[in-house]
Coordinates of C-alpha atoms in Angstrom, one line a residue:
M27 CA 0.0 0.0 0.0
K28 CA 1.4 3.3 -1.0
L29 CA 1.5 5.8 2.0
P30 CA 0.4 9.4 1.3
I31 CA 2.9 12.1 1.0
R32 CA 1.6 13.8 4.2
Y33 CA 2.7 10.7 6.1
Y34 CA 6.3 11.1 5.0
Q35 CA 6.2 14.8 5.6
Q36 CA 5.0 14.3 9.2
L37 CA 7.6 11.5 9.7
F38 CA 10.4 13.8 8.5
K39 CA 9.2 16.7 10.7
T40 CA 9.1 14.4 13.8
S41 CA 12.6 13.0 13.1
S42 CA 14.0 16.5 12.6
L43 CA 12.5 17.7 15.8
T44 CA 13.9 14.7 17.7
I45 CA 17.4 15.3 16.2
I46 CA 17.3 19.0 17.1
F47 CA 16.2 18.1 20.6
F48 CA 19.0 15.7 21.2
L49 CA 21.6 18.1 19.6
T50 CA 20.3 20.9 21.8
T51 CA 20.5 18.7 24.9
F52 CA 24.0 17.6 24.1
I53 CA 25.3 21.2 23.4
N54 CA 23.7 22.5 26.7
A55 CA 25.3 19.6 28.6
Q56 CA 28.7 20.5 27.2
Q57 CA 28.3 24.1 28.0
N58 CA 27.3 23.4 31.6
Q59 CA 30.2 21.1 32.0
Q60 CA 32.5 23.8 30.8
L61 CA 31.0 26.3 33.2
T62 CA 31.4 23.9 36.0
R63 CA 35.0 23.3 35.1
Y64 CA 35.8 27.1 35.0
S65 CA 33.8 29.5 37.2
P66 CA 35.2 33.0 37.7
D67 CA 33.4 33.1 41.0
K68 CA 35.1 30.0 42.2
E69 CA 38.5 31.3 40.9
R70 CA 38.0 34.5 42.8
S71 CA 36.9 32.7 46.0
A72 CA 40.0 30.5 45.9
A73 CA 42.2 33.6 45.5
V74 CA 40.7 35.4 48.5
Q75 CA 42.4 34.2 51.6
T76 CA 40.7 34.4 55.0
I77 CA 42.6 36.6 57.4
I78 CA 42.5 35.9 61.1
V79 CA 42.2 39.1 63.1
D80 CA 44.4 39.1 66.3
A81 CA 43.9 42.7 67.2
D82 CA 41.4 45.4 66.1
Y83 CA 41.9 48.4 68.5
T84 CA 41.4 52.1 67.9
F85 CA 44.4 54.2 68.8
D86 CA 42.9 55.4 72.1
E87 CA 41.8 51.9 73.0
A88 CA 45.3 50.6 72.4
L89 CA 46.8 53.1 74.9
E90 CA 44.1 52.9 77.5
G91 CA 45.4 52.6 81.1
S92 CA 48.9 53.6 80.2
S93 CA 50.2 56.7 82.2
I94 CA 52.3 58.2 79.4
P95 CA 53.2 61.8 79.0
S96 CA 51.3 63.6 76.2
S97 CA 54.7 64.5 74.6
V98 CA 55.3 60.7 74.1
K99 CA 51.7 59.9 73.1
D100 CA 51.8 62.5 70.3
K101 CA 54.8 60.7 68.8
L102 CA 53.1 57.3 68.6
D103 CA 51.1 55.6 65.8
L104 CA 49.0 52.4 65.6
V105 CA 50.1 50.3 62.7
G106 CA 48.2 47.4 61.2
V107 CA 50.4 44.5 60.0
K108 CA 49.9 41.1 58.3
Y109 CA 51.9 37.9 59.0
Y110 CA 51.6 34.2 58.9
G111 CA 51.0 32.6 62.3
F112 CA 52.4 29.4 63.7
D113 CA 49.2 27.8 62.3
G114 CA 50.3 28.6 58.8
K115 CA 47.4 31.0 58.3
L116 CA 47.4 34.7 57.4
H117 CA 46.8 37.0 60.4
H118 CA 46.2 40.7 61.0
G119 CA 47.7 42.3 64.1
Q120 CA 48.5 45.8 65.4
I121 CA 51.6 47.4 66.8
I122 CA 52.1 50.8 68.5
V123 CA 55.3 52.4 67.3
N124 CA 57.0 55.8 67.1
K125 CA 55.8 57.7 64.0
E126 CA 59.4 58.1 62.9
I127 CA 59.8 54.4 62.3
A128 CA 56.2 53.5 61.2
N129 CA 57.2 53.2 57.5
D130 CA 60.1 50.9 58.5
V131 CA 57.8 48.7 60.4
V132 CA 55.3 48.5 57.5
E133 CA 58.1 47.6 55.0
I134 CA 59.7 45.0 57.4
F135 CA 56.4 43.3 58.0
K136 CA 55.9 43.0 54.3
V137 CA 59.1 41.1 54.1
I138 CA 58.0 39.0 57.1
E139 CA 54.7 38.2 55.2
E140 CA 56.4 37.5 51.9
I141 CA 58.9 35.0 53.3
K142 CA 56.2 33.5 55.5
F143 CA 58.3 33.8 58.6
P144 CA 55.9 32.6 61.4
V145 CA 54.9 35.1 64.0
E146 CA 52.7 33.9 67.0
K147 CA 50.8 37.2 67.3
V148 CA 51.1 41.0 67.2
V149 CA 48.8 42.6 69.8
P150 CA 49.2 45.9 71.7
I151 CA 50.3 45.3 75.3
V152 CA 47.1 46.9 76.6
D153 CA 45.8 43.4 76.0
Y154 CA 48.1 42.2 78.9
N155 CA 47.3 45.2 81.2
W156 CA 50.7 46.6 80.3
S157 CA 52.6 43.7 81.7
D158 CA 55.7 42.9 79.6
E159 CA 56.1 39.6 81.4
K160 CA 52.6 38.5 80.5
S161 CA 53.1 39.6 76.9
M162 CA 56.3 37.7 76.6
N163 CA 54.9 34.5 78.2
D164 CA 52.2 34.7 75.5
N165 CA 54.8 34.9 72.8
N166 CA 53.4 38.2 71.7
T167 CA 55.3 40.5 69.3
S168 CA 55.1 44.1 70.5
S169 CA 56.8 47.6 70.5
F170 CA 55.5 50.4 72.7
N171 CA 55.4 49.9 76.5
Y172 CA 56.1 52.9 78.7
R173 CA 58.5 51.1 81.0
F174 CA 62.1 51.0 82.4
I175 CA 64.9 48.7 81.3
S176 CA 64.7 45.6 83.4
G177 CA 66.5 46.1 86.8
S178 CA 67.1 49.9 86.3
R179 CA 65.4 53.3 86.4
I180 CA 66.3 54.1 82.8
L181 CA 63.5 54.3 80.3
S182 CA 63.6 51.5 77.7
M183 CA 63.6 52.2 74.0
H184 CA 60.1 50.6 74.1
A185 CA 59.0 53.6 76.1
N186 CA 59.2 55.7 73.0
G187 CA 58.1 53.1 70.6
L188 CA 61.5 52.7 69.1
A189 CA 62.1 49.0 69.7
I190 CA 60.3 45.8 68.7
D191 CA 60.4 42.3 70.3
I192 CA 59.5 39.4 68.0
N193 CA 58.5 35.9 69.2
P194 CA 60.0 36.2 72.7
K195 CA 59.8 32.5 73.5
Q196 CA 61.9 31.5 70.4
N197 CA 64.2 34.5 70.7
P198 CA 64.8 35.1 74.5
Y199 CA 66.8 37.6 76.4
V200 CA 69.8 35.8 77.7
K201 CA 72.2 37.0 80.4
N202 CA 74.6 35.0 82.6
G203 CA 72.9 31.7 81.6
T204 CA 69.4 33.0 82.5
S205 CA 66.7 33.3 79.8
I206 CA 63.6 35.5 79.8
P207 CA 60.9 34.5 79.3
A208 CA 61.5 31.7 81.8
G209 CA 62.1 28.3 80.2
S210 CA 62.7 29.7 76.8
E211 CA 65.7 28.6 74.7
Y212 CA 67.3 30.0 71.6
R213 CA 67.7 27.2 69.1
F214 CA 68.5 27.6 65.4
K215 CA 66.0 26.3 62.9
D216 CA 63.1 26.2 65.3
K217 CA 59.9 27.7 63.9
G218 CA 59.9 31.5 64.6
T219 CA 63.6 31.8 65.5
I220 CA 65.5 34.8 64.2
E221 CA 68.8 33.8 62.8
P222 CA 71.8 36.1 62.3
D223 CA 71.9 35.7 58.5
S224 CA 68.1 35.8 58.1
K225 CA 66.2 38.1 55.8
I226 CA 64.5 39.7 58.8
V227 CA 67.8 40.8 60.4
K228 CA 68.9 42.1 57.0
A229 CA 65.6 44.0 56.5
F230 CA 66.0 45.7 59.9
K231 CA 69.7 46.5 59.5
E232 CA 69.2 48.0 56.0
R233 CA 66.9 50.5 57.6
G234 CA 69.4 51.5 60.3
W235 CA 68.2 49.2 63.2
T236 CA 70.4 47.2 65.5
W237 CA 69.7 43.7 66.7
G238 CA 70.0 42.5 70.3
G239 CA 71.4 39.2 69.0
D240 CA 74.7 41.1 68.1
W241 CA 75.3 42.4 71.6
K242 CA 78.3 41.1 73.5
S243 CA 77.5 41.4 77.3
L244 CA 74.1 39.8 76.8
K245 CA 71.9 38.6 74.0
D246 CA 68.4 39.8 73.3
Y247 CA 67.4 37.8 70.2
Q248 CA 63.9 39.1 70.1
H249 CA 64.9 42.8 70.2
F250 CA 65.4 45.3 67.4
Q251 CA 65.8 49.0 68.0
K252 CA 66.4 52.2 66.1
K253 CA 67.9 55.5 67.4
I254 CA 66.5 58.6 65.9
K255 CA 67.6 62.2 66.1

């Protein structure tokens, strides 16, 4: 029996629609797979690293409770810094320093961040009720603290924000066989230890700072200071 032409026309139309449907489905699937493989949003999310905030004070909050002369306070600045912690993650901290050395501190901490030298924390000492001992025992990196040199009535370089102590537990103050903080020990290659030929020491010295690790009568491995006119 001979089928009418309309039958073949309808069959062709149906087949064409089926082919178009499958082709469209296949193309869409390929496009979706490509979008899944590369997503700008995912790329951006991967590039943005979470920063752990260790300190977020205002200037006045960071100096609260410190009986400092206004002549000293006027010379200070609160500087935000970034560094990798002992947990391997990026942290944000704050340090109070003399305005004269603020740019140095920013540049040096950029070096510290770039080389991923681990720093336990950087928090203004107000967090420790202005106790240098408590700050050191918590392995806190700090600068300004209106205090005297240990065992004397001479104002420390810290009293003018012109000295920085980094990772006190790994880089102790050592004199006559006694280490401060108590129980600390200076050992090369330990995480967070400042070594004589390190990029950190070089970064400080290039900017006119001196390192306590070079001193003869005692060693203060955590300590960097800069004299200004």
